[in-house]
Short mmCIF file of C-alpha atoms in Angstrom, two decimals:
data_model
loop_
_atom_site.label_atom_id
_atom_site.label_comp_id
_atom_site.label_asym_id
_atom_site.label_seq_id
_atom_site.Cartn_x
_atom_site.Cartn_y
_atom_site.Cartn_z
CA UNK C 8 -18.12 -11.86 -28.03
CA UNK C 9 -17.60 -9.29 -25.32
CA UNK C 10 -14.39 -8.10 -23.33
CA UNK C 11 -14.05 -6.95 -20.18
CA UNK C 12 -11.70 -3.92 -19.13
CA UNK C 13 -9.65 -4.45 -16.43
CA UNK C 14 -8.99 -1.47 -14.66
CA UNK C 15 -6.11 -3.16 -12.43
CA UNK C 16 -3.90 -6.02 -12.64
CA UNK C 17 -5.59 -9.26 -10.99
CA UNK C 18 -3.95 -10.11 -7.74
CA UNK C 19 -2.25 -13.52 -9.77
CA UNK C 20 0.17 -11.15 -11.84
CA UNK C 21 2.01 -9.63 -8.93
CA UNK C 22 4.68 -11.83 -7.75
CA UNK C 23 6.23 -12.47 -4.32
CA UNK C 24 9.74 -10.61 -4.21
CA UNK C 25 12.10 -13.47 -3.65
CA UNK C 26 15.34 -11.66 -4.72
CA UNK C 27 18.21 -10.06 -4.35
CA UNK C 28 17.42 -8.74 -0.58
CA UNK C 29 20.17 -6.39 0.75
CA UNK C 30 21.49 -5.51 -2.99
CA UNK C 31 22.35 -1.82 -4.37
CA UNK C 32 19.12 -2.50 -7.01
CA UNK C 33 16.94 -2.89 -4.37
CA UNK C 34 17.92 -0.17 -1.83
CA UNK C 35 17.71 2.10 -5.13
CA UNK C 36 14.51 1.13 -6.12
CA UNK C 37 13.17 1.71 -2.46
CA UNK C 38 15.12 5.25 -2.27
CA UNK C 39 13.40 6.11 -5.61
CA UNK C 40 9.81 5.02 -4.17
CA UNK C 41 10.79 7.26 -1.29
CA UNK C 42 11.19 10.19 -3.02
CA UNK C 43 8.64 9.71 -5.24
CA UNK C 44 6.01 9.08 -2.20
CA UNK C 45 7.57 12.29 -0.33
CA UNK C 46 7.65 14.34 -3.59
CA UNK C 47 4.07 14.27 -3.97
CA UNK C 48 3.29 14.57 -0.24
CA UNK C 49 2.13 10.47 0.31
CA UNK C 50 2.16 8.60 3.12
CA UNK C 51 2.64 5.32 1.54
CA UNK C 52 3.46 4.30 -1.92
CA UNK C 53 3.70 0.22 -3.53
CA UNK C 54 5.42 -1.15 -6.27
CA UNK C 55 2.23 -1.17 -8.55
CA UNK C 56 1.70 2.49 -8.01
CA UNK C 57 5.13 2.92 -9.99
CA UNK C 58 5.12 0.22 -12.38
CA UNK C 59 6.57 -2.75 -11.00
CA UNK C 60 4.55 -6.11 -10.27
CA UNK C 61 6.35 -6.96 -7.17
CA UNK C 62 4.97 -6.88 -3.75
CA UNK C 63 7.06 -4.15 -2.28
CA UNK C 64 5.49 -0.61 -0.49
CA UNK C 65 6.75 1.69 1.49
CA UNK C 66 4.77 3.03 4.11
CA UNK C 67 5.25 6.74 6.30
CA UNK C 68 4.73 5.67 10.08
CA UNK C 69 3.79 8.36 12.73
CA UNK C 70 4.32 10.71 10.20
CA UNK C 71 7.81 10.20 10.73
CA UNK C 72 9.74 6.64 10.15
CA UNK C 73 9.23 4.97 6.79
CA UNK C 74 8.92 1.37 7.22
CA UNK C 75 9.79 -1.14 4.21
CA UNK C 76 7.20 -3.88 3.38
CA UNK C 77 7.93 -6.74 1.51
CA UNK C 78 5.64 -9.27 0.76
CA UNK C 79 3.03 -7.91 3.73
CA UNK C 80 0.20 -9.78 4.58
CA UNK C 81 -2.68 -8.92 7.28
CA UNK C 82 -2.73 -11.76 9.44
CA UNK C 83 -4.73 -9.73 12.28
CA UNK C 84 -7.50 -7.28 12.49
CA UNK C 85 -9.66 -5.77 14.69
CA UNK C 86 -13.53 -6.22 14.76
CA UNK C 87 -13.27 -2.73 15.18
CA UNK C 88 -13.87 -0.49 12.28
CA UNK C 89 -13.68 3.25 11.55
CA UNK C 90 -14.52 5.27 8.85
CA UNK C 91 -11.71 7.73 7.44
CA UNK C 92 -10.73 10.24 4.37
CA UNK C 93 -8.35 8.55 2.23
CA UNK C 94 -6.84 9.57 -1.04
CA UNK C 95 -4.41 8.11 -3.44
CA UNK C 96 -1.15 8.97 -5.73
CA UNK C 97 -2.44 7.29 -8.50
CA UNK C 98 -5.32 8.74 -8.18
CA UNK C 99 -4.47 12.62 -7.52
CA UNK C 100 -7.29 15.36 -6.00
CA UNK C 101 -9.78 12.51 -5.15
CA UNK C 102 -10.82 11.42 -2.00
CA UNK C 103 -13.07 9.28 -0.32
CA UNK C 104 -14.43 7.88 2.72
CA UNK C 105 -13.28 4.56 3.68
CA UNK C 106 -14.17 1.84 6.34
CA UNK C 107 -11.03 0.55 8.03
CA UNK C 108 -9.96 -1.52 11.14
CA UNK C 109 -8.43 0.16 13.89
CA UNK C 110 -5.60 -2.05 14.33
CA UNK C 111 -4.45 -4.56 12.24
CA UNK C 112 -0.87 -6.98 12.72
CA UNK C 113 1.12 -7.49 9.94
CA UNK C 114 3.44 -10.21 9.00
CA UNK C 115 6.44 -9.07 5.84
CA UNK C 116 10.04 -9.28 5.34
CA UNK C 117 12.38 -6.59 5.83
CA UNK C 118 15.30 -4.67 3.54
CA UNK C 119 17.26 -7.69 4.69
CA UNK C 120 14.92 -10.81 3.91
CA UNK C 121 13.85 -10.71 7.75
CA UNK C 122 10.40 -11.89 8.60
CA UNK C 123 8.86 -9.24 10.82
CA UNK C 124 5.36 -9.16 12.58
CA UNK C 125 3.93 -5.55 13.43
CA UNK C 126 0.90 -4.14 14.60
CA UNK C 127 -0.33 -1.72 13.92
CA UNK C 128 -3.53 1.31 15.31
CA UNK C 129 -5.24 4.39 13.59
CA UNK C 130 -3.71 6.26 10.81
CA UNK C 131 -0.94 3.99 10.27
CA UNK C 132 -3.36 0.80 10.26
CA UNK C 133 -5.09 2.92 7.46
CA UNK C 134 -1.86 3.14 5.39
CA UNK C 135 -1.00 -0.17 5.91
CA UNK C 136 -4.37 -1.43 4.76
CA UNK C 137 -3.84 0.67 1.90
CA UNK C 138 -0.75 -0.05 0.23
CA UNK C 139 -1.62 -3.93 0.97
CA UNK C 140 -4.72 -3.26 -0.74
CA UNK C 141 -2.57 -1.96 -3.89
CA UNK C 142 -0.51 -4.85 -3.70
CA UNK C 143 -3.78 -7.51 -3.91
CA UNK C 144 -4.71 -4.93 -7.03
CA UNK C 145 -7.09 -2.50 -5.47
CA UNK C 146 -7.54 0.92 -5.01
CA UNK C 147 -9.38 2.72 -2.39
CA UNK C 148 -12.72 3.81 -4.23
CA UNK C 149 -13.06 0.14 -4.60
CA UNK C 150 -13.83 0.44 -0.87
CA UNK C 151 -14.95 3.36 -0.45
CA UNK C 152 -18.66 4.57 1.00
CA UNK C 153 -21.22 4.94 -1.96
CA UNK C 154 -20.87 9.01 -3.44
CA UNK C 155 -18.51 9.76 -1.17
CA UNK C 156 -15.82 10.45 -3.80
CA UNK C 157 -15.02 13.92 -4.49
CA UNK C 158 -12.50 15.82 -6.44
CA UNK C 159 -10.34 18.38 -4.14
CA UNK C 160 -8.61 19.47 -7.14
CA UNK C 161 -12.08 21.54 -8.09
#
């Protein structure tokens, strides 16, 4: 017998958030992620990151709107790929570089159940594909180029 250690939850045990859109739990919830992502200087944050299993994030775009994603999916992305410096709240001090495409579209639901497509270029592609990535139960460094992890807290 052997087990294996799972270092993340498989992308089967987050669920689809189906509820309660436009309710005083969930605008709380989503002020509490904002804080929490602005508190420790983030530019996106998920659901995962702070202990729930639904597919919510919050994401910080053009350093200065924070847009609410609910149940995002990539439906687009460019060929187009570009290597950037990512790091991670749950993962504090490290960073790494990461392959990325330059523009990606979006399709989620907003505060109020909406469906919304976006697309997004550059940074904000970046954070997009990184929160989504939390949500499907990755992490960066599971991207990220061969020894290019280091610890900025050094």
């Amino acid at each position: 017998f052997f087990f294996l250690m799972i270092r993340r939850p498989p992308r089967s045990t987050l669920f689809p958030y189906t509820t309660l859109f436009r309710s005083k739990k969930l605008f709380k919830f989503l002020k509490d992620m904002e804080e929490t992502m602005f508190h420790a200087n983030g530019v996106g944050i998920a659901a995962p990151q702070v202990g729930l299993n639904d597919r919510v994030a919050l994401a910080l775009v053009d350093n200065k709107k924070v847009i609410v994603l609910i149940n995002p999916e990539i439906i687009e992305a460019s060929e187009a790929m570009e290597i950037g410096e990512e790091g991670c709240l749950s993962l504090p001090g490290l960073w790494g570089r990461v392959k990325r495409h330059k523009k990606v579209t979006v399709k989620m639901q907003n505060f109020n159940g909406e469906k919304v497509v976006m697309k997004f270029t550059g940074f904000n592609a970046r954070i997009m594909q990184h929160e989504i990535d939390h949500l499907n139960g990755g992490l960066y460094i599971d991207r990220a180029e061969a020894g290019s992890i280091e610890d900025k807290n050094e």
